Amino acid sequence: MSVTVEKLEKSMAKLKIEVSAEQLEKAIQKAYEKNKNKIQLPGFRKGKAPRKMIEQMYGKGVFYEDAANALIEEEYPKAVEECGENVVSSPKIDVEQLEAGKDFIFTAEVALKPPVKLGKYKGIEVEKMDIDVTDADVDAEIDKQRNTNARTVDVTDRAVQNNDIVTLDFEGFVDGVAFPGGKGTDYPLTIGSGAFIPGFEEQLIGFEIGKEGDVNVKFPEEYQAAELAGKDATFKCTVKAIKAKELPELNDEFASDVSEFDTLAEYKEDVKKKLVEKKTNEEKAKREDAVVKAVIEDSDMELPEAMIETQQRQIVNDFAQRLQMQGMNMDQYLQYTGNTVDKMLEQVKPQAIERIKSRLVLEAVAEKENITVSDEEFEKELEKMAEQYRMELSKLKELMSDSEKEIMKSDLAVQKAADFLVENVKEGAAKKAAKKTTTKKTAEKADDKEEKPAKKTAAKKTTAKKDDADKEEKPKKTTRKKKTEE
């Protein structure tokens, strides 16, 4: 195999890959061996017809396509490695010569990593972090735990209230005519959950058990069922049962039941500590995001379209994998939401561009600052991964290919570059509320604080934002449970 590279405009290149006639012949023979059992010729038992007889019957090139696909899959990665170019897109393949007895020649048009002209990346000004956890925050977090541990009790002596769980029969009408999908029987609904279209649940408050009533709503203008979008509807509703949550009493016994602590005071202190840690990590992530965006804005780069398209497909593929983990495939999702793959690809394009630019500027910073990953740092990261997957470290190393290890080292260097940027920020003042009562003395104190040098802090690992692909307009949620959520 030999490869030549032709550089094109806008960081594109064409690789011309030549595979020997001997390799092509072997690939054609393998294609014959793979397919012969599917072919039956007169006078031969199925799978026993000679290759030449099949080629005479169906044409000399009957096995060319399978042979070519096998060779491309095998030789293209070798060509990329041999040419030494930094390829950052899926290839656009074109076969130039495919004939037995001659070299197999194909081309691959690819995007190469574009150059980045870094702007200012040290001393970027970011807003000061505000890490303030109040008693109200702690109480709200504990209330979540109380709700999780609440028991439900039947209610028979009052009407529906907010947060009740009702068993509901309903049927929807538009212009007096029932519409498909608008009927439910014995449907469990928590009032205030937002599971139904806006305005529906609030109107159920005050309903009494066994008495029918009307709920009047308007479907959203961008509702997924076009025939209902923007229309007024009336739902005939009957509450058949009411249940209410009974929260556990907030005391030492509750604390010992839901935590490792014996007293409520200890439990509250631990909750506050965890909230501070969570908020600190969130603020560090925001700081990292802000400084990377600032570096991007002051840098110059031109992204090849093929690179963007590859990232778009990757985002959509990642979303499809998450759907599978939730028990739904992409076809079902598209049918349910009325979306298409092409629309999803277009929706995630801004996210794809942001991901690429973030990676490129961080790689550029790592190169400029000679940021590398030591063997010790790499070993520690492998140990964390082995612990996460509950696997022996030696086994993990054995399973990882050399290319996977190099990608992992590159990712670690990028994260170190992000940490470097955050450690070199210049803290600006937090946003101030415009209050007339602010005194000159208060303002002077704020200015004094701004002049203090920024404290160095470790940045949270950069993570991709959630796919825009899952930000669809939700259909009327009476037909399914909410999805869970990169």
Short mmCIF file of C-alpha atoms in Angstrom, two decimals:
data_model
loop_
_atom_site.label_atom_id
_atom_site.label_comp_id
_atom_site.label_asym_id
_atom_site.label_seq_id
_atom_site.Cartn_x
_atom_site.Cartn_y
_atom_site.Cartn_z
CA MET A 1 0.00 0.00 0.00
CA SER A 2 1.21 3.51 -0.84
CA VAL A 3 -0.33 6.90 -0.10
CA THR A 4 0.15 10.40 -1.46
CA VAL A 5 -1.35 13.60 -0.05
CA GLU A 6 -2.74 16.50 -2.06
CA LYS A 7 -3.42 19.59 0.09
CA LEU A 8 -6.64 21.41 -0.79
CA GLU A 9 -8.13 24.73 0.36
CA LYS A 10 -9.58 25.39 3.81
CA SER A 11 -7.63 22.66 5.64
CA MET A 12 -8.88 19.90 3.35
CA ALA A 13 -6.74 17.18 1.76
CA LYS A 14 -7.12 14.30 -0.64
CA LEU A 15 -5.32 11.05 0.14
CA LYS A 16 -4.64 8.84 -2.86
CA ILE A 17 -4.24 5.25 -1.71
CA GLU A 18 -2.93 2.47 -3.94
CA VAL A 19 -3.27 -1.20 -2.99
CA SER A 20 -1.40 -3.89 -4.90
CA ALA A 21 -3.14 -6.15 -7.41
CA GLU A 22 -2.11 -9.15 -5.27
CA GLN A 23 -3.97 -7.72 -2.24
CA LEU A 24 -7.01 -7.02 -4.40
CA GLU A 25 -7.02 -10.60 -5.67
CA LYS A 26 -6.92 -11.92 -2.09
CA ALA A 27 -9.81 -9.63 -1.16
CA ILE A 28 -11.88 -10.81 -4.14
CA GLN A 29 -11.24 -14.43 -3.17
CA LYS A 30 -12.32 -13.69 0.43
CA ALA A 31 -15.49 -12.06 -0.90
CA TYR A 32 -16.19 -15.21 -2.93
CA GLU A 33 -15.64 -17.45 0.11
CA LYS A 34 -17.96 -15.23 2.14
CA ASN A 35 -20.80 -15.21 -0.40
CA LYS A 36 -20.59 -18.55 -2.21
CA ASN A 37 -23.01 -20.29 0.18
CA LYS A 38 -25.70 -17.79 -0.84
CA ILE A 39 -25.33 -18.59 -4.54
CA GLN A 40 -26.68 -21.61 -6.39
CA LEU A 41 -25.97 -22.37 -10.07
CA PRO A 42 -27.62 -25.09 -12.21
CA GLY A 43 -25.62 -28.30 -11.96
CA PHE A 44 -23.96 -27.34 -8.66
CA ARG A 45 -25.04 -27.80 -5.07
CA LYS A 46 -25.59 -24.56 -3.17
CA GLY A 47 -22.22 -23.13 -2.11
CA LYS A 48 -20.23 -25.44 -4.43
CA ALA A 49 -20.17 -23.35 -7.62
CA PRO A 50 -16.63 -22.33 -8.64
CA ARG A 51 -15.77 -18.65 -8.57
CA LYS A 52 -15.15 -18.47 -12.32
CA MET A 53 -18.56 -19.98 -13.06
CA ILE A 54 -20.24 -17.42 -10.79
CA GLU A 55 -18.28 -14.58 -12.44
CA GLN A 56 -19.32 -15.86 -15.89
CA MET A 57 -22.96 -16.00 -14.80
CA TYR A 58 -23.19 -12.71 -12.87
CA GLY A 59 -20.32 -10.71 -14.31
CA LYS A 60 -16.61 -10.41 -13.59
CA GLY A 61 -17.18 -7.73 -10.97
CA VAL A 62 -19.72 -9.63 -8.89
CA PHE A 63 -17.39 -9.67 -5.86
CA TYR A 64 -15.71 -6.30 -6.46
CA GLU A 65 -17.89 -4.26 -4.10
CA ASP A 66 -17.35 -6.53 -1.09
CA ALA A 67 -13.63 -6.73 -1.86
CA ALA A 68 -13.31 -2.96 -2.21
CA ASN A 69 -15.21 -2.28 1.03
CA ALA A 70 -12.98 -4.73 2.91
CA LEU A 71 -9.80 -3.19 1.55
CA ILE A 72 -10.94 0.38 2.27
CA GLU A 73 -11.81 -0.53 5.84
CA GLU A 74 -8.44 -2.21 6.28
CA GLU A 75 -6.12 0.15 4.37
CA TYR A 76 -7.58 3.60 5.05
CA PRO A 77 -6.52 3.71 8.76
CA LYS A 78 -3.03 2.56 7.75
CA ALA A 79 -2.86 5.30 5.12
CA VAL A 80 -3.82 7.98 7.66
CA GLU A 81 -1.11 6.77 10.02
CA GLU A 82 1.49 6.53 7.26
CA CYS A 83 0.86 10.00 5.80
CA GLY A 84 1.35 11.62 9.22
CA GLU A 85 -1.46 14.15 8.73
CA ASN A 86 -3.81 15.08 11.59
CA VAL A 87 -7.14 13.96 10.08
CA VAL A 88 -10.19 15.33 11.93
CA SER A 89 -13.14 14.14 9.85
CA SER A 90 -14.71 11.06 8.37
CA PRO A 91 -13.41 10.39 4.83
CA LYS A 92 -15.30 10.93 1.61
CA ILE A 93 -14.27 7.86 -0.41
CA ASP A 94 -14.06 7.70 -4.18
CA VAL A 95 -12.87 4.57 -6.05
CA GLU A 96 -10.66 5.43 -9.03
CA GLN A 97 -9.57 1.97 -10.19
CA LEU A 98 -11.07 -1.42 -9.39
CA GLU A 99 -10.24 -4.29 -11.74
CA ALA A 100 -8.78 -7.74 -11.16
CA GLY A 101 -5.12 -7.90 -12.17
CA LYS A 102 -4.57 -4.16 -11.54
CA ASP A 103 -3.76 -2.11 -8.46
CA PHE A 104 -6.80 -0.99 -6.49
CA ILE A 105 -6.80 2.83 -6.26
CA PHE A 106 -9.13 4.95 -4.15
CA THR A 107 -9.10 8.48 -2.74
CA ALA A 108 -10.23 9.81 0.63
CA GLU A 109 -11.09 13.49 0.97
CA VAL A 110 -10.65 14.54 4.58
CA ALA A 111 -10.40 17.59 6.81
CA LEU A 112 -7.08 18.29 8.51
CA LYS A 113 -6.70 19.97 11.88
CA PRO A 114 -6.91 23.69 11.08
CA PRO A 115 -4.30 26.15 12.37
CA VAL A 116 -5.25 28.32 15.35
CA LYS A 117 -3.97 31.84 15.87
CA LEU A 118 -4.22 32.32 19.61
CA GLY A 119 -5.22 35.67 20.98
CA LYS A 120 -5.02 36.66 24.63
CA TYR A 121 -5.28 33.65 26.92
CA LYS A 122 -3.61 34.78 30.15
CA GLY A 123 -5.20 37.21 32.55
CA ILE A 124 -8.70 36.78 31.17
CA GLU A 125 -11.12 38.60 33.46
CA VAL A 126 -13.98 36.51 34.86
CA GLU A 127 -16.59 37.24 37.46
CA LYS A 128 -15.82 36.36 41.05
CA MET A 129 -17.35 33.16 42.30
CA ASP A 130 -20.26 33.51 44.69
CA ILE A 131 -20.47 30.39 46.81
CA ASP A 132 -23.14 31.04 49.38
CA VAL A 133 -25.24 28.24 50.85
CA THR A 134 -28.05 29.52 53.06
CA ASP A 135 -30.13 27.75 55.69
CA ALA A 136 -33.00 27.88 53.21
CA ASP A 137 -30.87 25.95 50.69
CA VAL A 138 -30.16 23.31 53.30
CA ASP A 139 -33.83 23.06 54.27
CA ALA A 140 -34.85 22.70 50.61
CA GLU A 141 -32.34 19.88 50.11
CA ILE A 142 -33.58 18.08 53.22
CA ASP A 143 -37.19 18.53 52.06
CA LYS A 144 -36.26 16.65 48.88
CA GLN A 145 -35.12 13.76 51.05
CA ARG A 146 -38.30 13.96 53.13
CA ASN A 147 -40.38 13.80 49.94
CA THR A 148 -38.40 10.79 48.78
CA ASN A 149 -39.13 9.03 52.06
CA ALA A 150 -42.74 10.18 52.34
CA ARG A 151 -45.60 7.69 52.44
CA THR A 152 -48.87 8.18 50.63
CA VAL A 153 -52.21 8.16 52.40
CA ASP A 154 -55.72 8.03 50.96
CA VAL A 155 -57.70 11.27 51.19
CA THR A 156 -61.50 11.14 51.24
CA ASP A 157 -62.58 14.21 53.21
CA ARG A 158 -61.44 17.08 51.00
CA ALA A 159 -60.98 18.29 47.44
CA VAL A 160 -57.81 18.14 45.37
CA GLN A 161 -54.89 20.27 46.54
CA ASN A 162 -51.51 21.07 45.03
CA ASN A 163 -49.00 18.17 45.24
CA ASP A 164 -51.78 15.59 45.61
CA ILE A 165 -51.60 12.38 43.58
CA VAL A 166 -54.91 11.84 41.83
CA THR A 167 -56.35 8.96 39.84
CA LEU A 168 -57.96 10.61 36.84
CA ASP A 169 -60.34 9.81 33.98
CA PHE A 170 -60.32 12.39 31.20
CA GLU A 171 -61.35 12.94 27.60
CA GLY A 172 -60.41 15.91 25.43
CA PHE A 173 -62.60 17.74 22.89
CA VAL A 174 -61.84 20.40 20.28
CA ASP A 175 -64.91 22.21 18.94
CA GLY A 176 -67.03 19.60 20.70
CA VAL A 177 -65.36 16.66 18.92
CA ALA A 178 -63.17 14.13 20.76
CA PHE A 179 -59.66 13.89 19.32
CA PRO A 180 -57.35 10.84 19.12
CA GLY A 181 -54.98 10.40 22.05
CA GLY A 182 -56.98 12.72 24.26
CA LYS A 183 -58.54 10.08 26.48
CA GLY A 184 -57.19 8.42 29.62
CA THR A 185 -58.57 6.11 32.28
CA ASP A 186 -57.25 5.63 35.83
CA TYR A 187 -54.34 7.91 35.00
CA PRO A 188 -52.04 8.71 37.97
CA LEU A 189 -51.15 12.40 38.04
CA THR A 190 -49.25 14.45 40.60
CA ILE A 191 -50.69 17.96 40.73
CA GLY A 192 -47.95 20.49 40.12
CA SER A 193 -45.61 18.05 38.37
CA GLY A 194 -45.99 19.75 34.99
CA ALA A 195 -46.67 16.41 33.31
CA PHE A 196 -49.69 17.75 31.37
CA ILE A 197 -49.91 20.76 29.08
CA PRO A 198 -49.74 24.18 30.82
CA GLY A 199 -52.84 25.15 32.77
CA PHE A 200 -54.30 21.64 33.02
CA GLU A 201 -53.17 20.56 36.49
CA GLU A 202 -53.87 23.87 38.20
CA GLN A 203 -57.54 23.65 37.20
CA LEU A 204 -57.92 20.27 38.90
CA ILE A 205 -57.32 21.90 42.29
CA GLY A 206 -60.71 22.00 44.04
CA PHE A 207 -62.14 18.97 42.21
CA GLU A 208 -63.99 16.55 44.47
CA ILE A 209 -63.88 12.77 44.20
CA GLY A 210 -66.45 11.35 41.78
CA LYS A 211 -67.65 14.69 40.40
CA GLU A 212 -67.05 15.47 36.71
CA GLY A 213 -65.72 18.90 35.77
CA ASP A 214 -64.25 20.74 32.79
CA VAL A 215 -60.66 21.79 32.30
CA ASN A 216 -60.15 24.35 29.54
CA VAL A 217 -56.71 24.71 27.98
CA LYS A 218 -55.01 25.90 24.81
CA PHE A 219 -52.48 23.72 23.00
CA PRO A 220 -49.08 25.37 22.37
CA GLU A 221 -48.64 27.01 18.97
CA GLU A 222 -45.71 24.69 18.21
CA TYR A 223 -47.43 21.55 19.43
CA GLN A 224 -46.09 18.36 17.79
CA ALA A 225 -49.57 17.30 16.57
CA ALA A 226 -50.21 19.96 13.92
CA GLU A 227 -53.96 19.40 13.93
CA LEU A 228 -54.12 20.47 17.60
CA ALA A 229 -51.48 23.24 17.64
CA GLY A 230 -52.82 26.52 18.97
CA LYS A 231 -56.37 25.22 19.43
CA ASP A 232 -58.63 25.57 22.47
CA ALA A 233 -59.64 22.27 24.06
CA THR A 234 -61.97 21.15 26.84
CA PHE A 235 -61.20 18.07 28.92
CA LYS A 236 -64.02 16.30 30.74
CA CYS A 237 -62.32 15.15 33.94
CA THR A 238 -63.33 12.95 36.87
CA VAL A 239 -61.08 12.53 39.90
CA LYS A 240 -61.61 8.95 41.12
CA ALA A 241 -59.16 8.98 44.04
CA ILE A 242 -56.87 11.34 45.93
CA LYS A 243 -53.65 10.48 47.72
CA ALA A 244 -51.45 12.84 49.67
CA LYS A 245 -47.84 12.56 50.74
CA GLU A 246 -47.21 12.35 54.45
CA LEU A 247 -43.72 13.62 55.15
CA PRO A 248 -41.64 12.07 57.92
CA GLU A 249 -41.10 14.23 61.00
CA LEU A 250 -37.88 16.21 60.92
CA ASN A 251 -35.95 14.89 63.92
CA ASP A 252 -32.94 12.79 64.94
CA GLU A 253 -34.73 9.58 63.97
CA PHE A 254 -35.26 10.84 60.42
CA ALA A 255 -31.59 11.89 60.21
CA SER A 256 -30.38 8.44 61.29
CA ASP A 257 -32.73 6.76 58.79
CA VAL A 258 -31.49 8.70 55.75
CA SER A 259 -27.84 9.25 56.65
CA GLU A 260 -24.90 7.92 58.63
CA PHE A 261 -25.45 10.52 61.34
CA ASP A 262 -27.28 10.12 64.65
CA THR A 263 -28.54 13.66 65.07
CA LEU A 264 -30.40 16.14 62.88
CA ALA A 265 -27.75 18.80 63.57
CA GLU A 266 -24.96 16.57 62.23
CA TYR A 267 -27.04 15.65 59.20
CA LYS A 268 -27.75 19.30 58.40
CA GLU A 269 -24.07 20.14 58.68
CA ASP A 270 -23.20 17.35 56.25
CA VAL A 271 -25.90 18.49 53.80
CA LYS A 272 -24.50 22.03 53.91
CA LYS A 273 -20.96 20.74 53.34
CA LYS A 274 -22.07 18.77 50.27
CA LEU A 275 -24.04 21.73 48.90
CA VAL A 276 -20.96 23.96 49.25
CA GLU A 277 -18.88 21.36 47.43
CA LYS A 278 -21.49 21.02 44.68
CA LYS A 279 -21.82 24.76 44.22
CA THR A 280 -18.04 25.19 44.24
CA ASN A 281 -17.70 22.64 41.43
CA GLU A 282 -20.50 24.27 39.47
CA GLU A 283 -18.93 27.71 39.80
CA LYS A 284 -15.53 26.36 38.78
CA ALA A 285 -17.12 24.80 35.71
CA LYS A 286 -18.78 28.13 34.85
CA ARG A 287 -15.47 29.90 35.28
CA GLU A 288 -13.72 27.44 32.99
CA ASP A 289 -16.47 27.79 30.40
CA ALA A 290 -16.26 31.59 30.55
CA VAL A 291 -12.50 31.78 30.15
CA VAL A 292 -12.45 29.27 27.26
CA LYS A 293 -15.16 31.25 25.47
CA ALA A 294 -13.15 34.44 25.96
CA VAL A 295 -10.04 32.82 24.47
CA ILE A 296 -12.09 31.56 21.50
CA GLU A 297 -13.45 35.06 20.84
CA ASP A 298 -9.95 36.51 20.77
CA SER A 299 -8.50 33.71 18.61
CA ASP A 300 -8.71 33.08 14.89
CA MET A 301 -9.44 29.76 13.17
CA GLU A 302 -11.32 28.53 10.12
CA LEU A 303 -13.15 25.24 10.59
CA PRO A 304 -13.50 22.90 7.59
CA GLU A 305 -17.14 21.95 7.03
CA ALA A 306 -16.29 18.23 6.99
CA MET A 307 -14.89 18.55 10.51
CA ILE A 308 -18.10 20.18 11.72
CA GLU A 309 -20.27 17.55 10.01
CA THR A 310 -18.29 14.74 11.67
CA GLN A 311 -18.82 16.33 15.09
CA GLN A 312 -22.54 16.81 14.38
CA ARG A 313 -22.92 13.12 13.60
CA GLN A 314 -20.99 12.22 16.72
CA ILE A 315 -23.33 14.27 18.91
CA VAL A 316 -26.43 12.69 17.36
CA ASN A 317 -24.90 9.20 17.68
CA ASP A 318 -24.14 9.86 21.35
CA PHE A 319 -27.75 10.92 21.83
CA ALA A 320 -28.96 7.72 20.14
CA GLN A 321 -26.85 5.65 22.54
CA ARG A 322 -28.38 7.44 25.53
CA LEU A 323 -31.83 6.72 24.12
CA GLN A 324 -30.98 3.02 23.96
CA MET A 325 -29.94 3.09 27.60
CA GLN A 326 -33.42 4.46 28.36
CA GLY A 327 -35.08 1.67 26.39
CA MET A 328 -35.91 3.68 23.25
CA ASN A 329 -34.30 3.53 19.81
CA MET A 330 -33.79 6.46 17.45
CA ASP A 331 -36.58 5.40 15.07
CA GLN A 332 -39.08 5.42 17.94
CA TYR A 333 -37.85 8.81 19.12
CA LEU A 334 -38.15 10.33 15.65
CA GLN A 335 -41.63 8.91 15.18
CA TYR A 336 -42.73 10.12 18.60
CA THR A 337 -41.38 13.66 18.27
CA GLY A 338 -41.96 14.15 14.55
CA ASN A 339 -38.30 15.09 14.18
CA THR A 340 -35.82 13.92 11.53
CA VAL A 341 -32.12 13.09 11.63
CA ASP A 342 -31.39 15.97 9.23
CA LYS A 343 -33.19 18.42 11.53
CA MET A 344 -31.31 17.09 14.55
CA LEU A 345 -27.99 17.47 12.74
CA GLU A 346 -28.83 21.09 12.00
CA GLN A 347 -29.99 21.71 15.59
CA VAL A 348 -26.69 20.49 17.07
CA LYS A 349 -24.46 22.38 14.63
CA PRO A 350 -23.80 25.35 16.98
CA GLN A 351 -22.88 22.88 19.73
CA ALA A 352 -20.57 21.00 17.35
CA ILE A 353 -18.79 24.23 16.40
CA GLU A 354 -18.38 25.23 20.04
CA ARG A 355 -16.95 21.83 20.96
CA ILE A 356 -14.43 21.95 18.13
CA LYS A 357 -13.30 25.50 18.87
CA SER A 358 -12.93 24.75 22.58
CA ARG A 359 -10.77 21.72 21.84
CA LEU A 360 -8.64 23.56 19.30
CA VAL A 361 -7.82 26.55 21.51
CA LEU A 362 -7.03 24.29 24.49
CA GLU A 363 -4.72 22.18 22.32
CA ALA A 364 -3.08 25.39 21.09
CA VAL A 365 -2.58 26.60 24.68
CA ALA A 366 -1.12 23.22 25.66
CA GLU A 367 1.34 23.42 22.76
CA LYS A 368 2.33 27.03 23.44
CA GLU A 369 2.85 26.42 27.16
CA ASN A 370 4.53 23.03 26.63
CA ILE A 371 1.86 21.33 28.72
CA THR A 372 2.36 17.57 28.69
CA VAL A 373 1.16 14.57 30.68
CA SER A 374 3.74 12.68 32.70
CA ASP A 375 3.80 8.89 32.98
CA GLU A 376 2.87 9.26 36.65
CA GLU A 377 -0.17 11.42 35.83
CA PHE A 378 -1.28 8.98 33.15
CA GLU A 379 -0.88 6.05 35.53
CA LYS A 380 -3.02 7.79 38.16
CA GLU A 381 -5.76 8.40 35.61
CA LEU A 382 -5.68 4.74 34.58
CA GLU A 383 -6.00 3.75 38.24
CA LYS A 384 -9.09 5.96 38.59
CA MET A 385 -10.60 4.41 35.48
CA ALA A 386 -9.85 0.87 36.67
CA GLU A 387 -11.51 1.66 40.00
CA GLN A 388 -14.52 3.16 38.25
CA TYR A 389 -15.03 0.05 36.12
CA ARG A 390 -14.07 -2.29 38.99
CA MET A 391 -11.33 -3.81 36.92
CA GLU A 392 -7.73 -4.81 37.56
CA LEU A 393 -5.34 -2.13 36.32
CA SER A 394 -3.28 -4.67 34.37
CA LYS A 395 -6.44 -5.93 32.63
CA LEU A 396 -7.47 -2.40 31.68
CA LYS A 397 -4.04 -1.70 30.18
CA GLU A 398 -4.25 -4.95 28.25
CA LEU A 399 -7.66 -4.03 26.77
CA MET A 400 -6.67 -0.49 25.74
CA SER A 401 -5.07 -0.05 22.33
CA ASP A 402 -2.09 2.24 21.82
CA SER A 403 -4.30 4.72 19.96
CA GLU A 404 -6.81 4.79 22.83
CA LYS A 405 -4.00 5.49 25.28
CA GLU A 406 -2.74 8.35 23.10
CA ILE A 407 -6.25 9.84 22.90
CA MET A 408 -6.52 9.62 26.68
CA LYS A 409 -3.17 11.39 27.11
CA SER A 410 -4.32 14.10 24.70
CA ASP A 411 -7.53 14.56 26.69
CA LEU A 412 -5.54 14.91 29.91
CA ALA A 413 -3.27 17.52 28.33
CA VAL A 414 -6.33 19.47 27.16
CA GLN A 415 -7.75 19.41 30.68
CA LYS A 416 -4.43 20.61 32.08
CA ALA A 417 -4.57 23.47 29.59
CA ALA A 418 -8.06 24.37 30.84
CA ASP A 419 -6.76 24.30 34.42
CA PHE A 420 -3.90 26.55 33.35
CA LEU A 421 -6.30 29.11 31.89
CA VAL A 422 -8.43 29.16 35.03
CA GLU A 423 -5.40 29.49 37.29
CA ASN A 424 -4.32 32.54 35.28
CA VAL A 425 -7.61 34.43 35.26
CA LYS A 426 -8.04 37.93 36.59
CA GLU A 427 -11.00 38.13 38.91
CA GLY A 428 -13.51 40.85 38.10
CA ALA A 429 -16.23 42.16 40.35
CA ALA A 430 -19.39 40.17 40.75
CA LYS A 431 -22.45 41.75 39.18
CA LYS A 432 -23.80 44.42 41.48
CA ALA A 433 -27.44 45.22 41.98
CA ALA A 434 -28.20 48.84 41.12
CA LYS A 435 -29.34 50.07 44.51
CA LYS A 436 -29.57 53.74 45.38
CA THR A 437 -28.68 52.86 48.96
CA THR A 438 -25.15 51.79 48.00
CA THR A 439 -22.79 54.09 49.83
CA LYS A 440 -19.46 55.41 48.67
CA LYS A 441 -17.78 53.43 51.41
CA THR A 442 -19.40 50.19 50.23
CA ALA A 443 -18.30 50.91 46.67
CA GLU A 444 -14.74 51.53 47.84
CA LYS A 445 -14.72 48.20 49.66
CA ALA A 446 -15.85 46.44 46.52
CA ASP A 447 -13.06 48.13 44.57
CA ASP A 448 -10.51 47.06 47.17
CA LYS A 449 -11.63 43.48 46.81
CA GLU A 450 -11.34 43.62 43.04
CA GLU A 451 -7.68 44.63 43.30
CA LYS A 452 -6.75 41.47 45.19
CA PRO A 453 -4.97 38.84 43.07
CA ALA A 454 -7.02 35.87 41.93
CA LYS A 455 -6.67 32.77 44.03
CA LYS A 456 -5.46 29.76 42.12
CA THR A 457 -8.04 27.06 41.85
CA ALA A 458 -8.33 23.73 40.17
CA ALA A 459 -10.88 23.67 37.37
CA LYS A 460 -13.52 21.06 37.02
CA LYS A 461 -12.96 18.73 34.09
CA THR A 462 -14.43 20.10 30.88
CA THR A 463 -17.54 18.23 29.85
CA ALA A 464 -19.69 18.56 26.77
CA LYS A 465 -22.99 20.30 27.16
CA LYS A 466 -26.21 18.35 26.81
CA ASP A 467 -27.07 17.57 23.25
CA ASP A 468 -29.40 20.12 21.76
CA ALA A 469 -30.94 17.09 20.11
CA ASP A 470 -32.94 16.37 23.23
CA LYS A 471 -34.29 19.92 23.53
CA GLU A 472 -37.38 19.14 21.46
CA GLU A 473 -40.77 20.71 22.06
CA LYS A 474 -42.41 18.16 24.32
CA PRO A 475 -45.71 16.65 23.16
CA LYS A 476 -48.70 16.54 25.46
CA LYS A 477 -47.28 14.51 28.28
CA THR A 478 -50.43 12.58 29.02
CA THR A 479 -49.09 9.90 26.68
CA ARG A 480 -45.73 9.15 28.24
CA LYS A 481 -43.49 9.64 31.23
CA LYS A 482 -40.83 12.31 31.23
CA LYS A 483 -37.47 11.48 29.75
CA THR A 484 -34.39 11.49 31.88
CA GLU A 485 -31.18 13.20 30.92
CA GLU A 486 -24.77 15.03 28.62
#
